Amino acid sequence: MIHYIYDGSFEGLLTAIYEAYYRKEKPEKIIAKADLQESFLVTYIHIATEEEKADKVYSAIREKISSRALKNVFYLFLSEDMEAATYIYNYIKLGFSIGGKIDQYHTHDIVQHVHKISHKVGKEAHRLLGLVRFQKLQGDIYYAFIEPDHNVTALLAPHFSKRMASENWIIHDGRRNIAALYNKTCWIIKEGDLQGELLLDEEELAYQEMWQSYFKSIAIKNRKNPKLQRSYMPKRYWRHLIELKNKT
Amino acid sequence: MEVLQKLEILADAAKYDVSCSSSGSNRKNTKGGIGNAHRSGICHSWSEDGRCISLLKILFTNECIYNCAYCVNRSSNDVPRASFTPEEVAELTINFYKRNYIEGLFLSAAVVKSPDYTMELLLRTAKLLRHHHQFNGYIHMKAIPGADPKLIYQAGQLVDRMSVNIELPSSNGLKLLAPQKKKESIIKPMGFIANQIIQKVEERKLYKNAGKFVPGGQSTQLIVGATADHDLSILRLTEGLYNQFGLKRVYYSAYVPVSQDERLPTLAAPPLLREHRLYQADWLLRFYGFTSKELLQEHQPNFDTTLDPKCDWALRNMQLFPVEINKAPYEMLLRIPGIGVKSAKRIAAARRFHSLSYDNLKKMGVVLKRAKHFITCGGKYYGEVGFKENLIRQALVLQEPKGKTSGIEEGQQLSMFTH
């Protein structure tokens, strides 16, 4: 049995898929280095990331399958699911054989699974477009702290770079220790701890209080339905919401 | 009065407005500006009643000259009163928006002094936001019935969505509970807005820079359960609004007793189940190709409380079923109880590759709890109880979630309109 090991980056994954196509030893699984649990029965092949090869796979997916398939592949990668890379490999193999129609193949196990995971990631990203809460810091910076299930920061940044184009902002994923930083012109993803203490702008707490009181006033008491509330907005998100963090 | 106090009073006064949708517009940000609209809308939170919070929903003022019986802001009600200034609303909107609390503003108002005076205040707020603050987020504004069309026109050029509330589903209801409001004064601005939207679409075909007029479309709201109107007349009204005025949405709001008045029914609780059935039927009109005639008739003018409208329709039209999943046209797939737009599309796409079995459907995520009674897969029927109307009805009623059916009694009208 053969497993390919890649470095954990998207380019690394695409390189592994490239190699799986051209090497004689075909992998049973593709695994990120960090997820590796060595087994005596498996032969491991470490794949070195090569941007050129990754680019080739990237454009081949878009041209020979579809841009929707490319999106699914990227979302699956962001899911950080241990099996994602292997599913991506099998999905792309299937895609190269049946082409752009792959996503209509709803009865196929691989397609079904890819859709399920891709949908989950897309759903969390969309949810967070609403649930991200910025706090205004001294020095005119809007700062948000998130701990998403999947690695969606790169999906949030383009949205806020359009919407908050004339502001400085930071979206900090505390679970992965990465942050999207925007400086009124472009955004980058930076890894590692953020330095410095958070000093709130002097108006910040007043607006937080107004938002909390708005949140309370807008609910209709005769229609109280906390179960419905939680189904739309699971409790794990609450601790970073200004309006609900006292309730967790 | 502090802005915080005003916000408490005027959010509380606005909470019975149902719509919080921020969809339908794709307004872009401008250079140096703030905000944009997201085509499918974004929810930012959910309040304790489970309703989504997308927009900052407030009244500009709750000081009303009218005394409509069903309304919490009626002039004879003893509630704290407050009014914002346009500057305060704009400041609040911008600051909430930058913290990503909201998708934009939903600005409504009680009628203070006169409809024109009120509409002018709303218009000034919108101007301040769009021009001074360069705000490009979503704005939903109420058109005040009776206001000068010129004011409504100006507002329509600035906002994403406008709505005029129908309030009560019949002129008799209006006469009884809101004698100062006339059907004509509500319908007129709706027609005006509808025409302007159509005209602007035409203009934009000719000139790229023709500007916008209510790009997110028009909506309305009506109260269910405050008058004797039955579901059929409400649904007919809805159908007319969609077909004739091209409305984006009609919202229904179960009547919540907010003031004491002998003209009002005494309800133990808001008729939530009835509201739910109307929304189900509303969806059937908009996305499933149904007409009001198919769903309800004169001799049976109210929805079955134990079954959803689609199941009920199917059981009254058993001659059309069971439907073969591999052959039925898409329009018929949509009419199978339990099958939604997404499932119907998936079935239509997947069956091009190979014929679908019952297990295939299950794996594709099609919900078969109700559908199994109405379909065949490759000629085979999977309903366990047998293909008989009464047997299927019984099986379906037993399946309905407990929470919903047990709500019926509290939701029923207790006095006044029971014959």
XYZ file of C-alpha atoms in Angstrom:
667
model
C 0.000 0.000 0.000
C 1.295 3.434 -0.924
C 0.490 6.780 0.663
C 1.679 10.142 -0.632
C 2.635 12.729 1.956
C 2.424 16.434 1.103
C 3.452 19.473 3.134
C -0.078 20.637 3.987
C -0.267 23.535 1.524
C -2.746 23.704 -1.354
C 0.165 23.778 -3.823
C 1.626 20.723 -2.115
C -1.633 18.860 -2.526
C -1.881 19.745 -6.210
C 1.749 18.658 -6.715
C 0.916 15.312 -5.130
C -1.945 14.891 -7.580
C 0.390 15.729 -10.453
C 2.846 13.077 -9.288
C 0.061 10.553 -8.826
C -0.657 10.954 -12.516
C 2.860 10.540 -13.798
C 4.542 8.177 -11.361
C 4.234 4.453 -11.615
C 3.417 4.003 -7.920
C -0.186 5.134 -7.559
C -1.224 6.242 -4.070
C -4.077 4.720 -2.123
C -4.266 7.842 -0.012
C -2.865 11.344 0.008
C -2.197 12.716 3.484
C -0.961 16.011 4.894
C 2.287 15.730 6.800
C 0.699 16.955 10.013
C -1.975 14.242 9.906
C 0.490 11.399 9.365
C 0.235 8.403 11.691
C 2.860 5.958 10.506
C 1.946 2.367 9.929
C 4.285 -0.540 9.349
C 2.331 -1.834 6.358
C 2.375 1.343 4.316
C 5.045 2.728 2.031
C 5.209 6.506 2.328
C 6.340 8.704 -0.524
C 7.091 12.298 0.409
C 6.180 14.741 -2.323
C 8.111 18.001 -2.556
C 5.950 20.952 -3.496
C 6.646 22.382 -6.939
C 4.706 25.420 -7.944
C 4.914 24.720 -11.648
C 3.318 21.306 -11.296
C 0.666 22.690 -8.973
C -0.193 25.390 -11.514
C -0.603 22.773 -14.230
C -3.074 20.771 -12.154
C -4.887 23.976 -11.146
C -5.533 25.049 -14.713
C -6.241 21.502 -15.872
C -9.080 21.258 -13.331
C -10.551 24.521 -14.520
C -10.240 23.776 -18.209
C -10.865 20.026 -18.390
C -13.474 19.817 -15.635
C -15.030 23.121 -14.576
C -14.475 26.155 -12.373
C -17.143 24.778 -10.080
C -15.039 21.651 -9.615
C -12.035 23.829 -8.852
C -14.063 25.618 -6.209
C -15.130 22.291 -4.687
C -11.499 21.156 -4.582
C -10.393 24.314 -2.799
C -13.270 24.212 -0.312
C -12.521 20.572 0.438
C -8.923 21.485 1.086
C -10.036 24.241 3.485
C -12.228 21.766 5.359
C -9.028 20.337 6.929
C -10.751 16.965 6.913
C -8.113 14.212 7.223
C -9.509 12.424 4.196
C -10.012 15.528 2.090
C -6.861 15.130 0.011
C -7.685 11.555 -0.929
C -11.228 12.551 -1.869
C -9.879 15.423 -3.946
C -7.570 13.014 -5.774
C -10.404 10.601 -6.555
C -12.774 13.425 -7.486
C -10.278 14.885 -9.936
C -9.580 11.465 -11.439
C -13.302 11.010 -12.006
C -13.552 14.572 -13.330
C -10.847 14.036 -15.928
C -12.731 11.028 -17.225
C -16.259 12.481 -17.364
C -15.547 16.205 -17.650
C -17.682 19.211 -16.724
C -20.779 17.150 -15.980
C -19.202 15.609 -12.894
C -21.231 17.728 -10.489
C -24.499 16.425 -11.888
C -23.433 12.920 -10.976
C -25.340 13.050 -7.690
C -25.539 9.300 -7.198
C -21.766 8.780 -7.236
C -20.281 8.250 -3.766
C -17.236 10.449 -4.318
C -19.228 13.294 -5.846
C -21.738 13.069 -3.016
C -19.058 13.244 -0.378
C -17.235 16.109 -2.079
C -20.490 18.075 -2.319
C -21.264 17.411 1.317
C -17.932 18.690 2.602
C -17.695 21.570 0.128
C -21.198 22.644 1.123
C -20.261 22.552 4.801
C -17.277 24.813 4.244
C -19.277 27.193 2.043
C -22.000 27.304 4.656
C -19.623 28.209 7.442
C -17.963 30.875 5.314
C -21.347 32.427 4.480
C -22.437 32.217 8.089
C -19.316 34.018 9.216
C -19.809 36.823 6.709
C -22.608 37.731 9.097
C -21.184 36.585 12.421
C -17.764 38.224 12.270
C -17.765 41.041 14.857
C -15.294 43.867 14.510
C -14.183 45.927 17.481
C -12.765 49.335 16.790
C -9.270 49.679 18.212
C -7.274 52.792 18.894
C -5.572 53.915 15.729
C -8.615 53.259 13.543
C -8.282 49.516 13.112
C -11.253 47.160 13.068
C -10.344 43.853 14.682
C -12.286 40.566 14.679
C -11.490 37.304 16.436
C -12.889 34.034 15.070
C -12.444 30.306 15.711
C -14.094 28.615 12.739
C -14.389 24.848 12.280
C -12.814 25.112 8.841
C -10.039 27.295 7.510
C -12.298 29.914 5.938
C -10.413 33.159 6.574
C -9.272 33.321 2.950
C -12.922 33.124 1.892
C -13.935 36.006 4.179
C -11.184 38.444 3.263
C -12.293 39.228 -0.325
C -15.786 40.102 0.931
C -14.567 42.561 3.545
C -11.938 44.064 1.248
C -14.800 45.231 -0.968
C -17.211 46.160 1.782
C -14.751 47.867 4.128
C -12.431 49.114 1.417
C -11.605 52.395 3.167
C -10.859 50.923 6.602
C -7.959 49.025 8.142
C -9.100 45.670 9.419
C -7.856 42.376 10.808
C -9.667 39.048 10.904
C -7.809 36.832 13.343
C -8.373 33.071 13.372
C -7.262 32.161 16.889
C -7.636 28.462 16.314
C -5.064 28.352 13.523
C -3.048 31.384 14.525
C -3.447 33.105 11.206
C -4.869 36.474 10.340
C -6.102 38.328 7.286
C -4.734 41.860 7.335
C -6.080 44.684 5.185
C -4.513 48.126 4.834
C -7.053 49.996 2.644
C -5.443 48.613 -0.522
C -4.952 44.861 -0.327
C -5.209 41.915 2.029
C -2.703 39.252 2.970
C -2.827 36.180 5.190
C -0.192 36.181 7.870
C 0.758 33.257 10.065
C 1.899 33.420 13.670
C 0.919 35.308 16.792
C -0.261 38.878 16.648
C 1.850 41.225 18.740
C 0.560 43.787 21.185
C -2.380 44.401 23.451
C -5.860 45.271 22.180
C -6.729 48.834 23.124
C -10.307 49.711 22.337
C -11.339 52.951 20.711
C -13.076 55.215 23.233
C -16.468 54.919 21.510
C -16.310 51.140 21.161
C -18.004 50.082 24.392
C -20.860 52.528 23.902
C -21.675 50.979 20.521
C -21.387 47.475 21.970
C -23.897 48.415 24.631
C -26.262 49.871 22.037
C -26.025 46.709 19.959
C -26.719 44.531 22.996
C -29.771 46.534 23.896
C -30.987 46.545 20.285
C -30.617 42.771 20.234
C -32.779 42.465 23.326
C -35.466 44.900 22.172
C -35.986 43.393 18.723
C -37.122 39.949 19.959
C -40.871 39.328 20.288
C -41.422 37.836 23.736
C -44.645 35.996 22.822
C -42.752 34.126 20.117
C -39.714 33.028 22.086
C -38.021 30.107 20.322
C -34.477 29.469 21.553
C -34.270 26.134 19.752
C -34.792 27.810 16.408
C -32.247 30.465 17.336
C -29.636 27.824 18.114
C -30.313 25.861 14.956
C -29.480 28.920 12.833
C -26.641 30.061 15.052
C -25.006 27.160 16.931
C -23.784 27.953 20.408
C -20.123 27.461 19.565
C -20.212 30.801 17.731
C -21.760 32.719 20.605
C -18.692 33.514 22.648
C -17.387 35.867 19.977
C -20.692 37.639 19.433
C -21.000 40.950 21.232
C -24.725 40.388 21.748
C -24.465 36.877 23.201
C -21.067 36.400 24.759
C -22.445 36.929 28.258
C -24.843 34.034 27.767
C -22.239 31.327 27.279
C -33.006 61.705 25.588
C -29.914 59.537 25.022
C -29.576 57.674 21.731
C -29.417 54.410 23.687
C -32.875 55.017 25.182
C -34.314 56.062 21.834
C -32.884 52.916 20.282
C -34.565 50.752 22.914
C -37.957 52.384 22.402
C -37.833 52.578 18.616
C -36.434 49.069 18.065
C -39.092 47.708 20.384
C -41.722 49.579 18.376
C -40.405 48.185 15.080
C -40.156 44.558 16.054
C -43.537 43.550 14.648
C -42.362 44.377 11.147
C -41.547 40.975 9.741
C -39.212 41.586 6.850
C -35.540 41.625 7.598
C -34.392 40.469 4.200
C -31.304 42.093 2.715
C -31.378 40.257 -0.603
C -32.059 41.136 -4.215
C -29.691 44.049 -4.636
C -26.117 44.019 -5.884
C -25.184 47.625 -5.173
C -21.398 48.035 -5.380
C -19.152 50.022 -3.107
C -17.901 53.344 -4.462
C -14.429 54.811 -4.210
C -13.875 56.091 -0.687
C -17.285 54.771 0.318
C -18.462 52.141 2.768
C -20.496 49.035 2.127
C -22.107 47.009 -0.616
C -25.079 44.709 -0.983
C -24.865 40.918 -1.206
C -27.207 39.428 -3.791
C -28.538 36.660 -1.579
C -28.470 38.734 1.601
C -26.593 37.990 4.819
C -28.005 37.275 8.269
C -25.944 38.764 11.072
C -27.620 37.320 14.115
C -30.769 35.597 15.311
C -32.860 37.004 18.114
C -34.446 34.958 20.893
C -37.587 34.386 18.843
C -35.482 32.678 16.155
C -35.931 35.466 13.616
C -32.910 36.574 11.641
C -31.382 39.988 12.236
C -29.992 41.331 9.031
C -30.885 45.008 9.109
C -31.013 47.609 11.838
C -34.805 47.650 12.048
C -36.098 50.774 13.741
C -38.865 53.298 13.556
C -37.793 56.864 12.939
C -40.495 57.855 15.390
C -43.356 56.158 17.219
C -45.336 59.346 17.769
C -48.376 58.518 15.660
C -51.399 60.558 14.653
C -53.348 57.385 13.828
C -55.135 55.118 16.246
C -55.281 51.729 14.477
C -56.631 49.139 16.864
C -54.109 46.361 16.128
C -51.016 48.543 16.387
C -48.732 48.878 19.374
C -47.998 52.498 18.456
C -51.643 53.633 18.252
C -52.018 57.135 19.587
C -54.190 56.050 22.537
C -51.672 53.453 23.747
C -49.694 54.382 26.828
C -46.139 53.605 25.670
C -42.952 55.676 25.892
C -42.520 57.827 22.795
C -39.353 58.944 21.044
C -38.050 60.301 17.747
C -34.631 60.085 16.157
C -33.003 62.796 14.102
C -31.725 61.863 10.620
C -28.158 62.408 11.874
C -28.621 59.983 14.761
C -29.981 57.240 12.511
C -27.164 57.710 9.998
C -24.466 57.665 12.695
C -25.932 54.530 14.277
C -26.217 52.746 10.942
C -22.648 53.509 9.891
C -21.182 52.488 13.238
C -23.160 49.252 13.457
C -22.284 48.502 9.853
C -18.540 48.940 10.316
C -18.615 46.495 13.220
C -20.425 44.029 10.955
C -23.500 43.914 13.213
C -25.813 44.588 10.281
C -26.264 44.468 6.539
C -27.938 47.862 6.428
C -30.939 49.823 7.607
C -34.661 49.073 7.656
C -36.300 52.390 8.340
C -39.977 52.650 9.068
C -41.970 55.266 10.929
C -45.230 56.030 12.627
C -47.007 58.917 10.955
C -45.970 62.076 12.732
C -47.805 65.328 11.870
C -48.600 64.270 8.275
C -47.584 61.600 5.738
C -45.552 64.151 3.757
C -43.725 65.414 6.833
C -42.865 61.833 7.852
C -41.735 60.818 4.376
C -39.490 63.878 4.205
C -37.735 62.845 7.406
C -37.103 59.358 6.030
C -35.879 60.819 2.757
C -33.451 63.132 4.541
C -32.004 60.175 6.437
C -31.460 58.204 3.222
C -29.832 61.210 1.556
C -27.515 61.690 4.496
C -26.445 58.058 4.381
C -25.980 57.801 0.637
C -24.477 61.218 -0.071
C -22.729 62.405 3.076
C -21.525 59.048 4.436
C -21.210 57.412 0.994
C -23.015 54.403 2.412
C -23.612 51.654 -0.152
C -25.055 49.001 2.142
C -28.670 47.879 2.021
C -31.527 50.254 2.811
C -35.115 49.100 3.107
C -37.549 51.976 3.543
C -41.251 52.153 4.187
C -43.242 54.269 1.790
C -45.745 56.168 3.911
C -49.267 55.826 2.456
C -50.651 59.216 1.516
C -47.250 60.833 0.982
C -46.551 62.851 -2.170
C -45.416 60.472 -4.993
C -42.541 62.893 -5.676
C -41.107 62.117 -2.240
C -41.600 58.395 -2.734
C -39.894 58.651 -6.108
C -36.863 60.422 -4.643
C -36.586 57.866 -1.857
C -36.872 55.020 -4.362
C -33.801 56.269 -6.191
C -31.751 55.962 -3.011
C -32.927 52.766 -1.359
C -32.699 49.070 -2.260
C -36.134 47.949 -1.203
C -39.396 49.711 -0.469
C -42.528 48.416 1.106
C -46.019 49.599 1.820
C -47.771 47.525 4.446
C -51.190 46.218 3.454
C -51.783 45.719 7.209
C -55.110 43.902 6.975
C -56.147 41.546 4.211
C -59.499 43.216 3.348
C -61.085 46.653 3.164
C -63.631 45.516 5.731
C -60.835 44.720 8.120
C -59.315 48.131 7.536
C -62.661 49.836 8.092
C -63.114 48.029 11.355
C -59.637 48.264 12.842
C -57.921 51.127 11.034
C -60.691 53.503 10.030
C -58.210 56.293 9.285
C -56.530 54.162 6.586
C -58.124 53.490 3.221
C -57.401 50.622 0.876
C -56.794 53.111 -1.939
C -54.120 55.001 -0.059
C -52.198 51.731 0.380
C -52.676 50.334 -3.118
C -51.846 53.622 -4.846
C -48.208 53.913 -3.734
C -47.722 50.177 -4.358
C -48.855 50.612 -7.928
C -46.703 53.714 -8.264
C -43.568 51.923 -7.033
C -44.308 48.897 -9.229
C -44.594 51.117 -12.325
C -41.427 53.022 -11.547
C -39.493 49.767 -11.129
C -40.674 48.540 -14.527
C -39.918 51.890 -16.139
C -36.413 51.980 -14.693
C -35.683 48.481 -15.999
C -36.690 49.688 -19.476
C -34.593 52.857 -19.171
C -31.582 50.880 -18.105
C -31.810 48.828 -21.272
C -31.345 52.072 -23.238
C -28.936 54.006 -21.023
C -26.374 52.406 -18.806
C -26.414 55.336 -16.422
C -30.156 55.534 -15.943
C -29.648 55.032 -12.204
C -31.527 52.725 -9.911
C -35.034 52.553 -8.563
C -35.708 50.107 -5.728
C -33.385 47.454 -7.257
C -34.184 44.958 -4.493
C -37.886 45.117 -5.346
C -41.009 45.819 -3.348
C -42.504 43.858 -0.488
C -45.478 44.136 1.856
C -46.796 42.694 5.063
C -50.178 41.769 6.412
C -51.454 40.711 9.785
C -53.069 37.300 10.096
C -55.668 36.561 12.701
C -56.779 40.057 13.703
C -59.791 39.945 11.364
C -62.248 37.325 10.134
C -60.615 36.916 6.703
C -60.032 33.307 5.744
C -56.892 31.837 4.174
C -58.320 31.728 0.666
C -58.905 35.481 0.504
C -55.424 36.114 1.887
C -53.869 33.775 -0.656
C -55.830 35.330 -3.521
C -54.640 38.751 -2.425
C -51.068 37.473 -2.302
C -51.356 35.969 -5.761
C -52.659 39.250 -7.109
C -49.798 41.166 -5.534
C -47.211 38.852 -7.082
C -48.833 38.798 -10.504
C -50.036 42.381 -10.851
C -47.541 44.395 -8.837
C -44.550 42.098 -9.293
C -43.861 42.068 -5.561
C -40.731 40.319 -4.343
C -42.254 39.115 -1.114
C -45.458 39.155 0.878
C -44.874 38.712 4.603
C -47.442 37.401 7.065
C -47.407 38.232 10.695
C -49.426 36.274 13.210
C -51.402 38.790 15.233
C -49.838 39.411 18.636
C -52.241 41.109 21.055
C -50.604 44.456 21.726
C -53.515 46.597 22.802
C -56.903 46.208 24.383
C -59.815 46.910 22.087
C -63.230 45.273 21.896
C -62.980 45.139 18.089
C -60.035 42.766 18.370
C -60.249 39.004 18.827
C -59.041 37.517 22.088
C -56.232 35.116 21.323
C -54.515 32.882 23.831
C -51.407 32.995 21.648
C -50.430 34.283 18.200
C -51.769 31.988 15.403
C -48.306 30.761 14.471
C -49.406 27.576 12.747
C -51.714 29.521 10.458
C -48.885 31.907 9.634
C -46.672 28.895 8.902
C -49.236 27.375 6.507
C -49.557 30.675 4.652
C -45.807 30.842 4.183
C -45.802 27.259 2.881
C -48.533 28.171 0.399
C -46.704 31.378 -0.525
C -43.659 29.299 -1.469
C -45.864 26.997 -3.551
C -47.106 30.019 -5.502
C -43.669 31.496 -6.092
C -41.418 28.498 -6.696
C -43.583 25.463 -7.391
C -45.985 26.657 -10.071
C -49.164 26.359 -7.986
C -52.144 28.717 -8.160
C -54.337 29.745 -5.233
C -57.284 27.951 -6.900
C -55.504 24.623 -6.647
C -54.673 25.014 -2.988
C -57.976 26.255 -1.556
C -61.603 26.446 -2.639
C -64.694 28.354 -1.544
C -66.125 25.319 0.215
C -62.846 24.752 2.033
C -61.360 28.206 2.470
C -58.845 27.480 5.247
C -55.731 25.335 5.305
C -55.770 21.956 6.939
C -54.014 22.406 10.244
C -52.792 18.833 10.355
C -51.160 18.680 6.907
C -49.014 21.008 4.835
C -50.712 22.530 1.754
C -48.751 20.439 -0.750
C -49.624 17.115 0.906
C -53.203 18.249 1.176
C -53.303 19.106 -2.526
C -51.725 15.792 -3.505
C -54.253 13.816 -1.455
C -57.087 15.651 -3.207
C -55.522 14.798 -6.585
C -54.610 11.170 -6.179
C -55.337 10.504 -9.881
C -52.031 12.269 -10.722
C -50.005 9.906 -8.533
C -47.906 7.855 -8.080
C -45.344 9.611 -10.238
C -42.468 7.688 -11.849
C -39.341 9.458 -10.687
C -37.374 8.577 -13.822
C -39.929 9.872 -16.302
C -41.988 12.653 -14.761
C -41.380 16.152 -16.165
C -39.567 18.556 -13.835
C -42.789 20.500 -13.174
C -44.395 17.344 -11.824
C -41.362 16.442 -9.690
C -41.874 19.804 -8.001
C -45.410 18.815 -7.069
C -44.467 15.670 -5.175
C -44.960 16.202 -1.429
C -41.655 16.366 0.406
C -39.615 17.147 -2.691
C -38.240 20.654 -2.855
C -36.657 22.662 -5.628
C -33.167 21.411 -4.816
C -34.164 17.750 -4.792
C -36.188 18.105 -7.989
C -33.198 19.656 -9.742
C -30.869 16.945 -8.477
C -33.220 14.215 -9.652
C -33.590 15.818 -13.076
C -29.776 16.070 -13.419
C -28.856 12.661 -12.026
C -31.396 10.619 -13.972
C -29.651 11.599 -17.202
C -26.748 9.341 -16.262
C -28.755 6.299 -15.282
C -32.148 5.357 -13.982
C -32.608 6.152 -10.290
C -33.469 3.606 -7.651
C -35.107 4.266 -4.310
C -31.703 3.882 -2.643
C -30.175 6.377 -5.043
C -32.740 8.947 -3.960
C -32.036 8.265 -0.313
C -28.320 8.686 -0.803
C -28.795 11.875 -2.785
C -30.419 13.375 0.256
C -33.996 13.421 -1.056
C -36.368 13.345 1.908
C -38.652 10.397 1.357
C -40.786 10.480 4.485
C -43.675 12.025 2.590
C -42.519 11.469 -0.996
C -42.480 7.656 -0.763
C -46.286 7.572 -0.783
C -46.456 9.419 -4.082
C -43.679 8.006 -6.267
C -42.459 4.914 -8.026
C -38.804 4.201 -8.833
C -38.403 2.031 -11.895
C -42.052 1.026 -11.544
C -41.785 -0.070 -7.935
C -43.870 1.574 -5.193
C -42.383 2.001 -1.718
C -45.179 3.366 0.462
C -45.857 0.780 3.162
C -49.462 1.647 3.945
C -50.874 1.081 0.450
C -51.877 3.609 -2.217
C -55.159 4.784 -0.677
C -55.996 8.375 0.088
C -57.276 7.819 3.615
C -54.420 5.493 4.592
C -51.757 7.872 3.337
C -53.473 10.802 5.016
C -53.448 8.997 8.311
C -49.768 8.066 7.962
C -48.823 11.643 7.081
C -50.760 13.228 9.926
C -49.037 10.931 12.404
C -45.685 12.041 11.018
C -46.224 15.763 11.457
C -43.869 17.088 14.118
C -45.564 17.271 17.515
C -44.594 20.860 18.250
C -46.504 22.147 15.277
C -49.767 20.279 15.693
C -49.997 20.852 19.417
C -49.725 24.586 18.731
C -53.071 24.587 16.943
C -55.301 25.010 19.930
C -53.486 27.950 21.425
C -53.369 29.522 17.980
C -57.087 29.360 17.373
C -59.293 32.381 17.683
C -61.268 32.141 20.848
C -64.223 34.449 20.599
C -65.658 36.991 18.201
C -65.188 35.192 14.886
C -66.155 31.648 15.736
C -69.449 30.961 14.051
